[in-house]
Amino acid sequence: MTEITHHIPDHLMAAYTAGSLPEPYALVVATHVSMCLECHASYEAHQALGGAVLETAGEAAVSEVLKSDVMALLDAPVASEPVYKRSGVYPGPIMTALKGRAPRWKSLGLGVRQCILSGNSEGSVRLLYIPPGQAVPDHGHNGLEMTLVLQGSFSDETGWFGAGDVELADQDLEHTPIADAGPPCICLAATDAPLRFNSFVPRLLQPIFRI
Amino acid sequence: MTEVTSPDPDTSAAAGFTQETLWMLAVRDQRDKAAFSALFDHFAPRLKGFIMRSGMGSGQAEEIVQEVMLTVWRKADLFDPGRAQVSGWIYQIARNRQIDVIRKENRPVPEELYEDQGSEPDASQIVGLEQEASELRQALARLKPDQREMIEKAYLGELTHQEIKSQTGLPLGTIKSRIRLGLERLRHELKDMRSDD
Ligand SMILES: [Zn+2]
């Protein structure tokens, strides 16, 4: 694998660690951290800062019964939760979102496919499959858009993005990412666009629908 | 600090491990309930105070404290003193649990990096991380009250990523050396783990 050059910036890592990052973006960060040592180290550093806050931000007395309850439960049997392992180009967090199954792709035309992982009124996150030479569909975002490459690569006006790289885009960025020659480009894309706008149109067709 | 019995002093104590790390290692390696009880006395009131600051009532906060402390006991094998301080490790467990409760969904978490058998971190690495953590706490203490408040809000999950980005004065620079140290350790560990990939 080539070296990852586009990482998770500090403010997003801090929000992810603290849990204030909306779920679609949190899945992108968790996936990137599973692929990138540098960001794993950054994640751990933010946890250390969170730990410093936990140590020093103040205490509240706990009831007597809480401790006896916890001590009494130490030997209780626990049901084990399923752990979904990395499969092919899909790291653990994506396999968890897929509940261990292979992605179920839906065609968007021109060979472009998508598989929606989750979505609600606050945003959505999906897998995209883009054949070489095709444009990455527009996510229709108003705010932050995060696109993480899992396989292959794409290029746009701002640079080249290979496996593990994350492109961050806000509404001001006019860009047209195109999948490079080679294996089909598979990405994980998160946006704040509500899921009801999920009728993605491959980017090359868009001018037809614009005024 | 609470005065409790601790695991027998050994070479790691001599090397300068914190009391919390020694307790956590006793829980992980010996399933030592006295050490767990000491960890509980140290962290439960802090966890409850921390959780209640984000607006939860005392009863619900205690339910979460209970689940967090049970997770500390059950997942102790995932604790790696070469990569995390006890407080940072418990912080993440607590935030994840709080979010799962609030949003009724499981928060996406990265893959665990499992320690290779026999690739225990060396003591100097652990002490290095602990020194970093203590410097981090001191850096926090030196901040002006309003700056400190912003950091607390950020790590309590009360600020959006846009707010964190636009708040000047977050000492994100102070964590850079922590990142470098953590990266060194991970690279070292990865060398041992290469065979899996
Ligand atoms: Zn990275």
Short mmCIF file of C-alpha atoms in Angstrom, two decimals, chain B:
data_model
loop_
_atom_site.label_atom_id
_atom_site.label_comp_id
_atom_site.label_asym_id
_atom_site.label_seq_id
_atom_site.Cartn_x
_atom_site.Cartn_y
_atom_site.Cartn_z
CA MET B 1 -5.85 10.05 46.83
CA THR B 2 -7.72 7.13 48.38
CA GLU B 3 -5.53 4.95 50.56
CA VAL B 4 -6.01 1.35 49.53
CA THR B 5 -3.98 -1.80 49.36
CA SER B 6 -2.06 -2.04 46.14
CA PRO B 7 -0.37 -4.89 44.37
CA ASP B 8 3.01 -5.80 45.78
CA PRO B 9 5.61 -3.29 44.72
CA ASP B 10 7.72 -4.83 42.00
CA THR B 11 10.11 -3.67 39.39
CA SER B 12 7.37 -1.78 37.53
CA ALA B 13 6.58 0.23 40.66
CA ALA B 14 10.26 0.96 41.02
CA ALA B 15 10.25 2.07 37.39
CA GLY B 16 7.74 4.78 38.25
CA PHE B 17 4.36 3.46 37.11
CA THR B 18 1.40 5.36 38.54
CA GLN B 19 -0.77 3.76 41.17
CA GLU B 20 -3.69 3.53 38.73
CA THR B 21 -1.55 1.66 36.18
CA LEU B 22 -0.41 -0.82 38.84
CA TRP B 23 -4.01 -1.46 39.89
CA MET B 24 -5.11 -1.88 36.29
CA LEU B 25 -2.28 -4.34 35.55
CA ALA B 26 -3.23 -6.34 38.66
CA VAL B 27 -6.81 -6.46 37.42
CA ARG B 28 -5.72 -7.47 33.93
CA ASP B 29 -3.08 -10.05 34.85
CA GLN B 30 -4.22 -11.40 38.26
CA ARG B 31 -7.97 -10.58 38.13
CA ASP B 32 -7.29 -8.88 41.46
CA LYS B 33 -10.56 -7.69 43.04
CA ALA B 34 -8.84 -5.59 45.70
CA ALA B 35 -7.06 -3.66 42.95
CA PHE B 36 -10.37 -3.32 41.11
CA SER B 37 -11.99 -2.00 44.28
CA ALA B 38 -9.23 0.62 44.50
CA LEU B 39 -9.78 1.59 40.86
CA PHE B 40 -13.49 1.89 41.58
CA ASP B 41 -12.88 4.21 44.53
CA HIS B 42 -10.65 6.39 42.39
CA PHE B 43 -12.66 6.54 39.18
CA ALA B 44 -16.35 6.07 40.09
CA PRO B 45 -16.80 9.55 41.67
CA ARG B 46 -14.87 11.15 38.81
CA LEU B 47 -16.95 9.30 36.24
CA LYS B 48 -20.17 10.27 37.96
CA GLY B 49 -19.14 13.95 38.16
CA PHE B 50 -18.04 13.86 34.52
CA ILE B 51 -21.27 12.22 33.30
CA MET B 52 -23.52 14.52 35.35
CA ARG B 53 -21.83 17.59 33.89
CA SER B 54 -23.30 16.69 30.53
CA GLY B 55 -26.75 16.97 32.05
CA MET B 56 -27.63 13.46 33.22
CA GLY B 57 -29.37 12.90 36.55
CA SER B 58 -27.66 11.12 39.43
CA GLY B 59 -29.51 7.84 38.94
CA GLN B 60 -28.82 7.48 35.23
CA ALA B 61 -25.22 8.61 35.77
CA GLU B 62 -24.72 5.81 38.31
CA GLU B 63 -26.14 3.27 35.87
CA ILE B 64 -23.52 4.35 33.35
CA VAL B 65 -20.76 4.32 35.99
CA GLN B 66 -21.77 0.74 36.79
CA GLU B 67 -21.58 -0.34 33.16
CA VAL B 68 -18.27 1.47 32.59
CA MET B 69 -16.63 -0.10 35.65
CA LEU B 70 -17.91 -3.55 34.67
CA THR B 71 -16.47 -3.01 31.17
CA VAL B 72 -13.13 -2.09 32.79
CA TRP B 73 -13.20 -5.46 34.57
CA ARG B 74 -14.42 -7.52 31.62
CA LYS B 75 -12.28 -5.95 28.90
CA ALA B 76 -9.17 -5.52 31.03
CA ASP B 77 -7.22 -7.70 28.57
CA LEU B 78 -7.49 -4.85 26.04
CA PHE B 79 -5.66 -2.44 28.34
CA ASP B 80 -2.14 -1.77 27.09
CA PRO B 81 -0.07 0.54 29.31
CA GLY B 82 2.34 1.11 26.43
CA ARG B 83 -0.42 2.84 24.48
CA ALA B 84 -2.88 4.29 26.97
CA GLN B 85 -3.08 5.70 30.45
CA VAL B 86 -5.82 4.19 32.60
CA SER B 87 -7.66 7.53 32.71
CA GLY B 88 -7.65 7.88 28.90
CA TRP B 89 -8.76 4.28 28.43
CA ILE B 90 -11.63 4.65 30.91
CA TYR B 91 -12.52 8.06 29.43
CA GLN B 92 -13.12 6.43 26.03
CA ILE B 93 -15.17 3.58 27.50
CA ALA B 94 -17.31 6.14 29.34
CA ARG B 95 -17.89 8.39 26.33
CA ASN B 96 -18.76 5.42 24.09
CA ARG B 97 -21.21 4.08 26.64
CA GLN B 98 -22.81 7.49 27.21
CA ILE B 99 -23.33 7.99 23.48
CA ASP B 100 -24.76 4.50 23.01
CA VAL B 101 -27.26 5.25 25.78
CA ILE B 102 -28.20 8.70 24.45
CA ARG B 103 -28.44 7.77 20.77
CA LYS B 104 -29.59 4.17 21.24
CA GLU B 105 -27.08 3.03 18.66
CA ASN B 106 -23.56 1.70 18.77
CA ARG B 107 -20.92 4.27 18.09
CA PRO B 108 -18.48 3.24 15.32
CA VAL B 109 -15.18 2.22 16.93
CA PRO B 110 -11.85 1.40 15.28
CA GLU B 111 -10.49 -2.13 15.14
CA GLU B 112 -8.62 -3.12 18.27
CA LEU B 113 -4.90 -3.53 17.88
CA TYR B 114 -4.25 -6.77 19.67
CA GLU B 115 -0.94 -7.19 21.40
CA ASP B 116 1.23 -9.90 20.04
CA GLN B 117 1.99 -12.46 22.77
CA GLY B 118 5.36 -11.65 24.19
CA SER B 119 5.56 -8.15 22.76
CA GLU B 120 4.98 -6.47 26.12
CA PRO B 121 5.96 -2.82 26.03
CA ASP B 122 9.17 -2.08 27.87
CA ALA B 123 8.92 -0.18 31.12
CA SER B 124 10.65 2.94 29.78
CA GLN B 125 7.97 3.25 27.08
CA ILE B 126 5.22 3.10 29.70
CA VAL B 127 6.95 5.58 31.97
CA GLY B 128 7.47 7.87 28.98
CA LEU B 129 3.74 7.84 28.25
CA GLU B 130 2.94 8.47 31.90
CA GLN B 131 5.29 11.44 31.96
CA GLU B 132 3.53 12.77 28.88
CA ALA B 133 0.17 12.35 30.60
CA SER B 134 1.37 14.20 33.65
CA GLU B 135 2.72 17.01 31.47
CA LEU B 136 -0.64 17.12 29.71
CA ARG B 137 -2.43 17.52 33.05
CA GLN B 138 -0.01 20.28 34.05
CA ALA B 139 -0.52 22.03 30.71
CA LEU B 140 -4.29 21.90 31.34
CA ALA B 141 -3.83 23.30 34.83
CA ARG B 142 -1.79 26.21 33.50
CA LEU B 143 -4.49 27.33 31.08
CA LYS B 144 -6.62 30.39 31.75
CA PRO B 145 -10.00 29.38 33.24
CA ASP B 146 -11.97 30.14 30.08
CA GLN B 147 -9.55 28.15 27.91
CA ARG B 148 -9.67 25.26 30.33
CA GLU B 149 -13.44 25.39 30.24
CA MET B 150 -13.36 25.10 26.43
CA ILE B 151 -11.16 21.99 26.62
CA GLU B 152 -13.46 20.44 29.19
CA LYS B 153 -16.49 21.19 27.04
CA ALA B 154 -14.78 19.76 23.95
CA TYR B 155 -13.92 16.46 25.69
CA LEU B 156 -17.30 16.26 27.41
CA GLY B 157 -18.74 16.19 23.89
CA GLU B 158 -20.43 19.58 24.21
CA LEU B 159 -18.77 21.24 21.22
CA THR B 160 -19.35 20.43 17.56
CA HIS B 161 -16.36 19.86 15.30
CA GLN B 162 -16.96 23.31 13.79
CA GLU B 163 -16.86 24.86 17.26
CA ILE B 164 -13.68 22.98 18.15
CA LYS B 165 -12.09 24.21 14.92
CA SER B 166 -13.04 27.83 15.47
CA GLN B 167 -12.20 27.97 19.20
CA THR B 168 -8.81 29.53 19.35
CA GLY B 169 -6.62 28.47 22.22
CA LEU B 170 -7.31 24.76 22.19
CA PRO B 171 -3.79 23.54 22.97
CA LEU B 172 -3.88 20.90 20.28
CA GLY B 173 -0.17 21.55 19.87
CA THR B 174 0.46 20.15 23.33
CA ILE B 175 -0.68 16.73 22.19
CA LYS B 176 1.74 16.60 19.25
CA SER B 177 4.54 15.09 21.29
CA ARG B 178 2.07 12.55 22.68
CA ILE B 179 1.14 11.62 19.12
CA ARG B 180 4.80 11.20 18.15
CA LEU B 181 5.46 8.95 21.12
CA GLY B 182 2.34 6.90 20.44
CA LEU B 183 3.29 6.52 16.80
CA GLU B 184 6.75 5.24 17.71
CA ARG B 185 5.19 2.60 19.89
CA LEU B 186 2.65 1.59 17.23
CA ARG B 187 5.33 1.28 14.55
CA HIS B 188 7.34 -0.89 16.88
CA GLU B 189 4.27 -3.02 17.58
CA LEU B 190 3.33 -3.26 13.94
CA LYS B 191 6.71 -4.82 13.18
CA ASP B 192 5.69 -7.67 15.48
CA MET B 193 2.23 -7.89 13.96
CA ARG B 194 3.23 -7.87 10.29
CA SER B 195 2.77 -11.60 9.94
CA ASP B 196 -1.02 -11.22 10.35
CA ASP B 197 -1.44 -9.07 7.30
#
